[in-house]
Tab-separated table of C-alpha atoms and ligand atoms in Angstrom:
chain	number	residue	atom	x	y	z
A	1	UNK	CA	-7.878	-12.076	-22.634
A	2	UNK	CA	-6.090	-9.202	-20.518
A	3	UNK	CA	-3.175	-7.527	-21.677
A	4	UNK	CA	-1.203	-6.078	-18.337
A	5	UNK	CA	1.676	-3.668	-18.913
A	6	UNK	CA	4.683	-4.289	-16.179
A	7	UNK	CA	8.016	-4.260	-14.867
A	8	UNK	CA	9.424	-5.060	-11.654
A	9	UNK	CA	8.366	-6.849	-8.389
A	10	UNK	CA	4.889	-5.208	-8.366
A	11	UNK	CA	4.408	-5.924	-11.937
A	12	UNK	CA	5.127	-9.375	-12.044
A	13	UNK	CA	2.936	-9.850	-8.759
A	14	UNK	CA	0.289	-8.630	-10.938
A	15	UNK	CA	0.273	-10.504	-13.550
A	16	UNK	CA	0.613	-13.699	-11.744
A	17	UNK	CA	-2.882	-12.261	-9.426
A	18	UNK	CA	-4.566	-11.928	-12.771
A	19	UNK	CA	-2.801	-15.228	-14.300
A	20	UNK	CA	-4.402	-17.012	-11.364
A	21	UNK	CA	-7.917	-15.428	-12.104
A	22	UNK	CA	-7.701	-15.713	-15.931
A	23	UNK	CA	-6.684	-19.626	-16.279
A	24	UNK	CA	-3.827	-18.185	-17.539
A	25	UNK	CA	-5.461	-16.347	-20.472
A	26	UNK	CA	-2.704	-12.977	-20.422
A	27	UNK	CA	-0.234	-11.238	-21.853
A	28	UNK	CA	2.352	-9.604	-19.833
A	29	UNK	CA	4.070	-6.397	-22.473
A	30	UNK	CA	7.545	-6.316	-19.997
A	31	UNK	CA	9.748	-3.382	-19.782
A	32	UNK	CA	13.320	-4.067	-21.400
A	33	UNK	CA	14.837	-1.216	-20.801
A	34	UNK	CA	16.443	-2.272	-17.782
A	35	UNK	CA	18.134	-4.790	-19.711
A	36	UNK	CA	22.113	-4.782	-19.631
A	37	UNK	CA	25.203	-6.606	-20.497
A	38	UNK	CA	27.072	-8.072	-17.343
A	39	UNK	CA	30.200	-10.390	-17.354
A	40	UNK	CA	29.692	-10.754	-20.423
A	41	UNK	CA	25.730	-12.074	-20.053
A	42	UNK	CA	22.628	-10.625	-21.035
A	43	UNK	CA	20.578	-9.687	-18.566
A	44	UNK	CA	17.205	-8.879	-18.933
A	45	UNK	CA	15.866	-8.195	-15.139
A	46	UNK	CA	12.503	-7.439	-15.618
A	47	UNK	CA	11.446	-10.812	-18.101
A	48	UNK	CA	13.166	-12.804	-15.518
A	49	UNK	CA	11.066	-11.721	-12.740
A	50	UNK	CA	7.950	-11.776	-14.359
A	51	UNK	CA	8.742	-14.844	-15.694
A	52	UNK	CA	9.917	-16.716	-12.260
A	53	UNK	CA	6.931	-15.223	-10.495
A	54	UNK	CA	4.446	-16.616	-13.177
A	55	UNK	CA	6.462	-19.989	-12.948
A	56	UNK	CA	5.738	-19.556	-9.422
A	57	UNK	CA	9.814	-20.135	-8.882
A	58	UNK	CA	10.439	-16.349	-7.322
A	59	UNK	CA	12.500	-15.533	-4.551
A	60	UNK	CA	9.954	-13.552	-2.451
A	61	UNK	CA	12.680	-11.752	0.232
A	62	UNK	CA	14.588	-10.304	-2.347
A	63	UNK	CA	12.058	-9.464	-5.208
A	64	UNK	CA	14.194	-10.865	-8.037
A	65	UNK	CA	15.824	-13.962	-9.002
A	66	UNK	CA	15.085	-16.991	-7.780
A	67	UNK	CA	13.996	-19.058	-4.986
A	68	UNK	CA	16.335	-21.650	-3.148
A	69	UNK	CA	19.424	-20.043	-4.814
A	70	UNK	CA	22.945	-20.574	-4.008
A	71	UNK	CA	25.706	-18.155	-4.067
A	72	UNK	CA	29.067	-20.495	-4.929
A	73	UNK	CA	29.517	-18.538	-8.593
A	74	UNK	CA	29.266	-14.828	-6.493
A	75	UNK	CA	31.724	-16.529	-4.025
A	76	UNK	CA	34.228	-17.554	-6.213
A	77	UNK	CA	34.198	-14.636	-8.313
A	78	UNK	CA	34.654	-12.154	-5.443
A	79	UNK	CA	37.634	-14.518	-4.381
A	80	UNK	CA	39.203	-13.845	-7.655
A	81	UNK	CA	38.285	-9.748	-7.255
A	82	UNK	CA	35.450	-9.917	-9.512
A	83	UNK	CA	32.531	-7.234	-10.287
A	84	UNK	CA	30.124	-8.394	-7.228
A	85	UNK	CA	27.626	-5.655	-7.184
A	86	UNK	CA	25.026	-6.764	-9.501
A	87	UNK	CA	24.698	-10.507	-7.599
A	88	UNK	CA	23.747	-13.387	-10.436
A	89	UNK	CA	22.720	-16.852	-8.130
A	90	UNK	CA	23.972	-20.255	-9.169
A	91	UNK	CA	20.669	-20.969	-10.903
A	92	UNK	CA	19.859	-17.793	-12.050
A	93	UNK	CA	22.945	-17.759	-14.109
A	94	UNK	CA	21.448	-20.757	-16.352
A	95	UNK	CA	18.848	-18.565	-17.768
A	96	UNK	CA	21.500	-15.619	-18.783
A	97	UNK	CA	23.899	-18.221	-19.914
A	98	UNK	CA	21.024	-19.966	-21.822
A	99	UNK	CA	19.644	-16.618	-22.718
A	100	UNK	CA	22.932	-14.571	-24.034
A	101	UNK	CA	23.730	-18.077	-26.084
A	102	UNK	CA	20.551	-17.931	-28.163
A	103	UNK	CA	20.960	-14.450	-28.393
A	104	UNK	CA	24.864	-14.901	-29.982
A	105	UNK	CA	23.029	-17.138	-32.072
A	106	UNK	CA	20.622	-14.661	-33.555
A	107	UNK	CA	17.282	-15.763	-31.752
A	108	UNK	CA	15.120	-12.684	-31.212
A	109	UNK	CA	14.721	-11.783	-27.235
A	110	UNK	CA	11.155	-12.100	-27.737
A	111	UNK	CA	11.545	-15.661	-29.134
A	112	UNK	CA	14.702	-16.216	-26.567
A	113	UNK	CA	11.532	-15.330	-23.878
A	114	UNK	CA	8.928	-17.752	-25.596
A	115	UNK	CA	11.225	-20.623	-25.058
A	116	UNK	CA	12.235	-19.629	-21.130
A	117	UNK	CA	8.625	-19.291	-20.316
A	118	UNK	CA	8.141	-22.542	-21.928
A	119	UNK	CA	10.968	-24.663	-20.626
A	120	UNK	CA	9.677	-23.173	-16.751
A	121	UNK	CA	6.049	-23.613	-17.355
A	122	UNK	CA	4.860	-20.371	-17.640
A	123	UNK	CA	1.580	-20.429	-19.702
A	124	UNK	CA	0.624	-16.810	-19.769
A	125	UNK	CA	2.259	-14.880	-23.181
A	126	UNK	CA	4.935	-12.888	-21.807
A	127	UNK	CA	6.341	-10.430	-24.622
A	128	UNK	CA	9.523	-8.352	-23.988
A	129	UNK	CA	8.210	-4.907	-24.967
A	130	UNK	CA	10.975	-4.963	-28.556
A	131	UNK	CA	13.134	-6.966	-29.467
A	132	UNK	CA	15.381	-3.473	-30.621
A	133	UNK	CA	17.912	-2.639	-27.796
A	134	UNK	CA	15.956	0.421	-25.287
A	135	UNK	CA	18.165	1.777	-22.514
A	136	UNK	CA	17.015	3.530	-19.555
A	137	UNK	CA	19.796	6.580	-19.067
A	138	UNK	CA	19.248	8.454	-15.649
A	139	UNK	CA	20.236	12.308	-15.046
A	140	UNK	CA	21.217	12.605	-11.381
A	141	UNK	CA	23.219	15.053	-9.035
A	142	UNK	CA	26.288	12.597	-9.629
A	143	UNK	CA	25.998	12.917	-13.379
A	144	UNK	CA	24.436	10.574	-15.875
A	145	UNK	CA	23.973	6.617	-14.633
A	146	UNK	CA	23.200	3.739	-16.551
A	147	UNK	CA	19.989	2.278	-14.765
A	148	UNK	CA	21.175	-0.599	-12.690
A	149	UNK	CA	24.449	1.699	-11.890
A	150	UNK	CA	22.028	3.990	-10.472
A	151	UNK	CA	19.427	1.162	-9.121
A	152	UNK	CA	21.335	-1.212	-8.019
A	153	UNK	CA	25.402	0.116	-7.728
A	154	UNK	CA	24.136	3.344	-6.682
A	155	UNK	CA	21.046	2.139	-4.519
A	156	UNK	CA	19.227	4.998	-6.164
A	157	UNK	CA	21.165	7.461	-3.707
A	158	UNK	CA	22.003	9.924	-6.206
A	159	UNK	CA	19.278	12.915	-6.408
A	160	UNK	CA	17.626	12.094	-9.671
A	161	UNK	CA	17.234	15.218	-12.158
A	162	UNK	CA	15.655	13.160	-15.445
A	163	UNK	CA	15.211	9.905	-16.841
A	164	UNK	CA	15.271	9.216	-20.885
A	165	UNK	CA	14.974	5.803	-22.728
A	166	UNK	CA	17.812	6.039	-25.486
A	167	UNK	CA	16.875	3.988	-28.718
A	168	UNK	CA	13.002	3.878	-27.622
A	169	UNK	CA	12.792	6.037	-30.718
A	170	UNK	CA	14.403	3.853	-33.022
A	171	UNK	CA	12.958	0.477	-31.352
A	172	UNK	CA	9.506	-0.921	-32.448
A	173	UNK	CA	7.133	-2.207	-30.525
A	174	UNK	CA	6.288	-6.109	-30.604
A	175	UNK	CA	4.161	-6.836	-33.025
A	176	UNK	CA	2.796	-9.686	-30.979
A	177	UNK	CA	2.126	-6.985	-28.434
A	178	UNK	CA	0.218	-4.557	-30.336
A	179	UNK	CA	-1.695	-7.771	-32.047
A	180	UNK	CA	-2.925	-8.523	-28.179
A	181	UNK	CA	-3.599	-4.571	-27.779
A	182	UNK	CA	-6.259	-5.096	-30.845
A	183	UNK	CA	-7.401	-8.328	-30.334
A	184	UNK	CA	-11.369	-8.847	-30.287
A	185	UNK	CA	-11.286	-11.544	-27.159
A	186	UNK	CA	-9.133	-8.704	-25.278
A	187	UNK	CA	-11.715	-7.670	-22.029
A	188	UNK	CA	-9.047	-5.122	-20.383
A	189	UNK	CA	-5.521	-3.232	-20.111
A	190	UNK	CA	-4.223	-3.201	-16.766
A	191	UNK	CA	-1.157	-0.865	-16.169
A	192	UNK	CA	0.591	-3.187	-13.124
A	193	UNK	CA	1.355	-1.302	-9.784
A	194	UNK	CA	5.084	-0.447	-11.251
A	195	UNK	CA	7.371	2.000	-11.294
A	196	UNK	CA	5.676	4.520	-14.122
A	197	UNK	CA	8.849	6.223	-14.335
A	198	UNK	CA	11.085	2.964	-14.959
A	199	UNK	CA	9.511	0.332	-15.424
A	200	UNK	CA	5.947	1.920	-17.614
A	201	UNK	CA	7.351	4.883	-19.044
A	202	UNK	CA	9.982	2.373	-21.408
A	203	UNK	CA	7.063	0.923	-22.527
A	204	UNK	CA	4.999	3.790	-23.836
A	205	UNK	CA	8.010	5.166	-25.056
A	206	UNK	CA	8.334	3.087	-28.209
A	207	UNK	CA	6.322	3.769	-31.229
A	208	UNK	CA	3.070	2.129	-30.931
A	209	UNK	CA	2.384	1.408	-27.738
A	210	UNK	CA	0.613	4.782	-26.986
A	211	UNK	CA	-1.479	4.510	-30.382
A	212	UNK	CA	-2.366	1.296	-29.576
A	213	UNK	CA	-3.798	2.359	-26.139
A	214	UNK	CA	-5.247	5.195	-27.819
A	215	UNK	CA	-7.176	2.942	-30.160
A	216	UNK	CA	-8.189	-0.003	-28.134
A	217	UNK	CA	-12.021	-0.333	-27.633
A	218	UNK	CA	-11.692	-2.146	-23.498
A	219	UNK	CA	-10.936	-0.227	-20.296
A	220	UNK	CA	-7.720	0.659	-19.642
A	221	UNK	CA	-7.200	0.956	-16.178
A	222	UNK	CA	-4.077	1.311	-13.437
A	223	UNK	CA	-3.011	-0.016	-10.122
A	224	UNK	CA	-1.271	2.690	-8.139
A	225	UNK	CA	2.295	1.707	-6.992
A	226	UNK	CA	1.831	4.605	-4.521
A	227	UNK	CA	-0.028	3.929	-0.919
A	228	UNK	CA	-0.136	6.909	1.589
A	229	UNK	CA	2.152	8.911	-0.120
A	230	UNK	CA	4.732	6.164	0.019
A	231	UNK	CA	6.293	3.007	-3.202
A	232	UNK	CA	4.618	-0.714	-1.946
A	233	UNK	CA	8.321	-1.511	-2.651
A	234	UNK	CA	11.159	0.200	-4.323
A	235	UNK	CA	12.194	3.963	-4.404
A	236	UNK	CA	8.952	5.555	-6.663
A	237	UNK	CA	7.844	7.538	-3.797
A	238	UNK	CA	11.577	9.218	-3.665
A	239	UNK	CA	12.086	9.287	-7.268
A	240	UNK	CA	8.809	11.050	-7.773
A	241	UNK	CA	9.210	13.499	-4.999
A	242	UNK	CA	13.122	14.442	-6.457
A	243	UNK	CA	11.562	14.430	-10.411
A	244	UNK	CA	9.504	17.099	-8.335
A	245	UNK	CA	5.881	15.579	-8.664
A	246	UNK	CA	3.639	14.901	-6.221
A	247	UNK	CA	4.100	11.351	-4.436
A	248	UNK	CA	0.573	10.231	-4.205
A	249	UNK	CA	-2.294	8.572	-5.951
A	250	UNK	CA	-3.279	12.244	-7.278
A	251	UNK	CA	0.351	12.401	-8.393
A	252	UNK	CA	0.027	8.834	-10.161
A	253	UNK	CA	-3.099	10.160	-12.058
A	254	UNK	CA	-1.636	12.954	-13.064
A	255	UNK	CA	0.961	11.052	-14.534
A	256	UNK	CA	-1.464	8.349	-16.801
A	257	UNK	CA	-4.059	11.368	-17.336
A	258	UNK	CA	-5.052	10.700	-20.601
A	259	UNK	CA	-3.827	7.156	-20.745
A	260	UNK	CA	-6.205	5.651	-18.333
A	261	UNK	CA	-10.196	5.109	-17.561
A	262	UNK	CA	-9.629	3.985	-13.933
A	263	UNK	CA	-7.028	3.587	-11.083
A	264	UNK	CA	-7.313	1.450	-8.530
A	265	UNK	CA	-6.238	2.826	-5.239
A	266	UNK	CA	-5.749	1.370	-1.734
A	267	UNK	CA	-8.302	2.052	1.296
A	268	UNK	CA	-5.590	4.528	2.781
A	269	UNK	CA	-6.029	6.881	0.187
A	270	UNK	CA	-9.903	7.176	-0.128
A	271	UNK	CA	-9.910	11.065	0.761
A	272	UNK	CA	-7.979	11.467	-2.955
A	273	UNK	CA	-10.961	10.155	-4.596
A	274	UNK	CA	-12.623	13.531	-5.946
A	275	UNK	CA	-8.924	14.725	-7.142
A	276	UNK	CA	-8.739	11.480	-8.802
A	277	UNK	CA	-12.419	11.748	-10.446
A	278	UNK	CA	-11.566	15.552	-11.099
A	279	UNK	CA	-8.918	14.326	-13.186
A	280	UNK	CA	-11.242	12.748	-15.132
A	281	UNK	CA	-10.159	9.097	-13.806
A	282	UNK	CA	-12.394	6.987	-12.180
A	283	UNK	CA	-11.234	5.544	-8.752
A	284	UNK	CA	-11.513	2.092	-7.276
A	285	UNK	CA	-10.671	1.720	-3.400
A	286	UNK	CA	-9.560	-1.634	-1.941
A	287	UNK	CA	-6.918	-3.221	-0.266
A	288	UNK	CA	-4.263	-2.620	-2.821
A	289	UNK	CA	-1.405	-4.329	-0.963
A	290	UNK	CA	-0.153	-7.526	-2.761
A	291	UNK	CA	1.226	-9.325	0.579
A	292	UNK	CA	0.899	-13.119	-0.364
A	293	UNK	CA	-0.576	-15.123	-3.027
A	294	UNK	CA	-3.899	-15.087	-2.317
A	295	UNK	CA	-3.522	-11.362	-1.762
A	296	UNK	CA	-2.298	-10.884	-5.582
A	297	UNK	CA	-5.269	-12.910	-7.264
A	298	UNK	CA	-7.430	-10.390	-4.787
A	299	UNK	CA	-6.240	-7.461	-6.055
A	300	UNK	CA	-6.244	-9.040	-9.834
A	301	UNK	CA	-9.895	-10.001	-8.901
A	302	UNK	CA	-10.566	-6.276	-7.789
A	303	UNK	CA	-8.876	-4.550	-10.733
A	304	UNK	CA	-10.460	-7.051	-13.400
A	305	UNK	CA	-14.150	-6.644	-11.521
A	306	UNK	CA	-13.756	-2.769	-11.506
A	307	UNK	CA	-12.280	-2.668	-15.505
A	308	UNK	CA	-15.841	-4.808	-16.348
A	309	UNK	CA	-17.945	-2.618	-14.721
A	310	UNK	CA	-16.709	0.558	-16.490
A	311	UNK	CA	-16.965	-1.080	-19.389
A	312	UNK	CA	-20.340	-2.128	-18.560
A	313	UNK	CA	-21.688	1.524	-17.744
A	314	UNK	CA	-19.656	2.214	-20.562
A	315	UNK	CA	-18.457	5.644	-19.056
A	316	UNK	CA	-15.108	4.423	-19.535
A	317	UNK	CA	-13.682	6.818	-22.233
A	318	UNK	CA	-12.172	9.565	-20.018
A	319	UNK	CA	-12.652	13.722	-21.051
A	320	UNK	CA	-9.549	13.717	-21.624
A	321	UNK	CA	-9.602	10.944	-24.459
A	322	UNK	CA	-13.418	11.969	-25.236
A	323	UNK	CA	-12.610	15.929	-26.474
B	1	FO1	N1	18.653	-6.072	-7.647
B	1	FO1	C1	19.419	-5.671	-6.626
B	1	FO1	O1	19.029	-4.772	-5.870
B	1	FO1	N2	20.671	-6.246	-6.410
B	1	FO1	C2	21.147	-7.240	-7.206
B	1	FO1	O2	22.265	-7.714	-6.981
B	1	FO1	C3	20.319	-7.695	-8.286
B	1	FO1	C4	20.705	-8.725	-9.122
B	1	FO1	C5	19.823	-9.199	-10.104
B	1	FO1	C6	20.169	-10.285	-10.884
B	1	FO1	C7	19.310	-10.757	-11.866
B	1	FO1	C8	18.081	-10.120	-12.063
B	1	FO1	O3	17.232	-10.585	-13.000
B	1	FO1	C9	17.709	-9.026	-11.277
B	1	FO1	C10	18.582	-8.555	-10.304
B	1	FO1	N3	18.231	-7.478	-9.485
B	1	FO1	C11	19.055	-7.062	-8.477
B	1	FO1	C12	16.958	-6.768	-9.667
B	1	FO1	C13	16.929	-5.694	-10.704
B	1	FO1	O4	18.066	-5.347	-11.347
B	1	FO1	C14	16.052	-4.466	-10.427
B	1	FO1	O5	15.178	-4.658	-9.351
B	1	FO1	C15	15.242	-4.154	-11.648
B	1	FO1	O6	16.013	-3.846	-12.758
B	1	FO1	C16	14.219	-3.047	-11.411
B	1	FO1	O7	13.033	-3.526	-11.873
């Protein structure tokens, strides 16, 4: 069993690479704090693309929602001067119908999730991080932003000053989750090639998650979303560089030092190895670009081979975790 932490495109790229490898034998912990309410719907970006991509049902051009969609609701709601920013397809809008129904009805999101993943076909375990309502809030030159004002409305154009998660402190992590964190069959903890300021950080920010990292007795190790100083996809490079860190793999250490045995890095960045090490992170170089299918269950294959083998030499517990 592999327990992979994500959010986003890269994130559910990853888990379907590792799903591939892994018969199907993960759980995906997915960031909720994007999650918003939007004519009148629940949406919950982040479980819905993890959960099309492992259903193999993803739009790949546009990194969210779904493939072969149609636009006739969007059309007919801009003809009538409706909010069209935040675009929901014709299909799409059957799983935040179905979704903000259950909801109304007083299903848990996590169990609202178990049955999606079900109806679609999705055999991997994918667990919304809580089922208590986290926000992501965003500081920026143009004031405070909810998330997908800022993301999506704003197309992340405002200068971003500081990013907070409000409830995380309140919210509790799934206890599903942390049960995979301490299970006995569990071989590895990937951290997916996401955003770790949006899409990870939610995550560790409810109480639990961190402990449970801190406790588990398999490699934990990371994919870096950064390659040659620049995001895969998405704005991390810019959000990084304006939250005044360092955009590159060292920078991405940095951030998980601590958290993580290893980080897997992409050929292009090989001269960052010894700052890596020196961080007391081991580095793994491949070809850390998810471009197709085949290219995810790679990288899955690379990450999952390199997790092993620390845990075989076991030199996996960091300085920074050992002292
Ligand atoms: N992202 C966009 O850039 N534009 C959209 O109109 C948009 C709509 C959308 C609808 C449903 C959904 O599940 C996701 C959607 N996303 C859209 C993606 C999304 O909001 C962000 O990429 C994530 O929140 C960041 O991980």
């Amino acid at each position: 069993m592999i327990v992979t932490l994500a959010g986003g495109v890269g994130g559910a790229r990853m888990a379907a690479g590792l799903a591939t490898i892994s018969d199907g034998k993960i759980a995906v912990i997915v960031n909720t704090a994007d999650d918003f309410e939007h004519l009148g719907l629940a949406i919950s970006p982040d479980l819905d693309t993890v959960m099309y991509t492992l259903a193999g049902l993803e739009n790949v051009e546009q990194g969210w929602g779904l493939c072969d969609e149609t636009w006739s609701f969007m059309s007919a709601l801009e003809g009538l001067g409706g909010e069209t920013w935040f675009r929901l397809g014709d299909r799409d809008m059957a799983t935040h119908v179905e979704r903000s129904r259950m909801l109304a009805a007083g299903v848990s999101l996590a169990s609202v999730t178990r049955h999606l993943c079900a109806a679609l076909g999705v055999r991997a375990d994918v667990l919304a991080m809580s089922d208590g309502k986290v926000r992501t809030v965003v500081q920026t030159s143009d004031g405070e932003l909810a998330f997908q004002d800022y993301f999506v409305r704003r197309r992340c154009e405002p200068r971003l000053l500081s990013v907070r998660f409000a409830g995380a402190d309140r919210a509790q992590a799934l206890p599903e989750a942390l049960a995979r964190l301490a299970a006995p069959d569990l071989e590895a903890i990937v951290i997916a090639p996401s955003n770790p300021y949006v899409s990870v950080a939610p995550i560790l920010a409810v109480p639990g998650y961190v402990a449970a990292l801190d406790a588990r007795e398999v490699p934990c190790v990371a994919v870096s979303p950064i390659v040659g100083g620049k995001a895969i996809k998405g704005p991390a490079a810019k959000m990084m560089t304006e939250l005044g860190v360092d955009a590159s793999v060292v920078g991405i250490a940095q951030h998980y030092a601590g958290l993580i045995d290893g980080l897997v890095i992409d050929e292009a960045d090989r001269a960052l190895v010894p700052s890596i090490e020196r961080l007391g992170i081991r580095a793994h170089v491949c070809d850390a670009i998810m471009r197709d299918r085949e290219g995810r269950a790679r990288l899955a294959a690379e990450t999952l081979g390199f997790a092993r083998e620390l845990g075989r030499r076991g030199d996996w517990r960091g300085p920074c975790r050992a002292s």
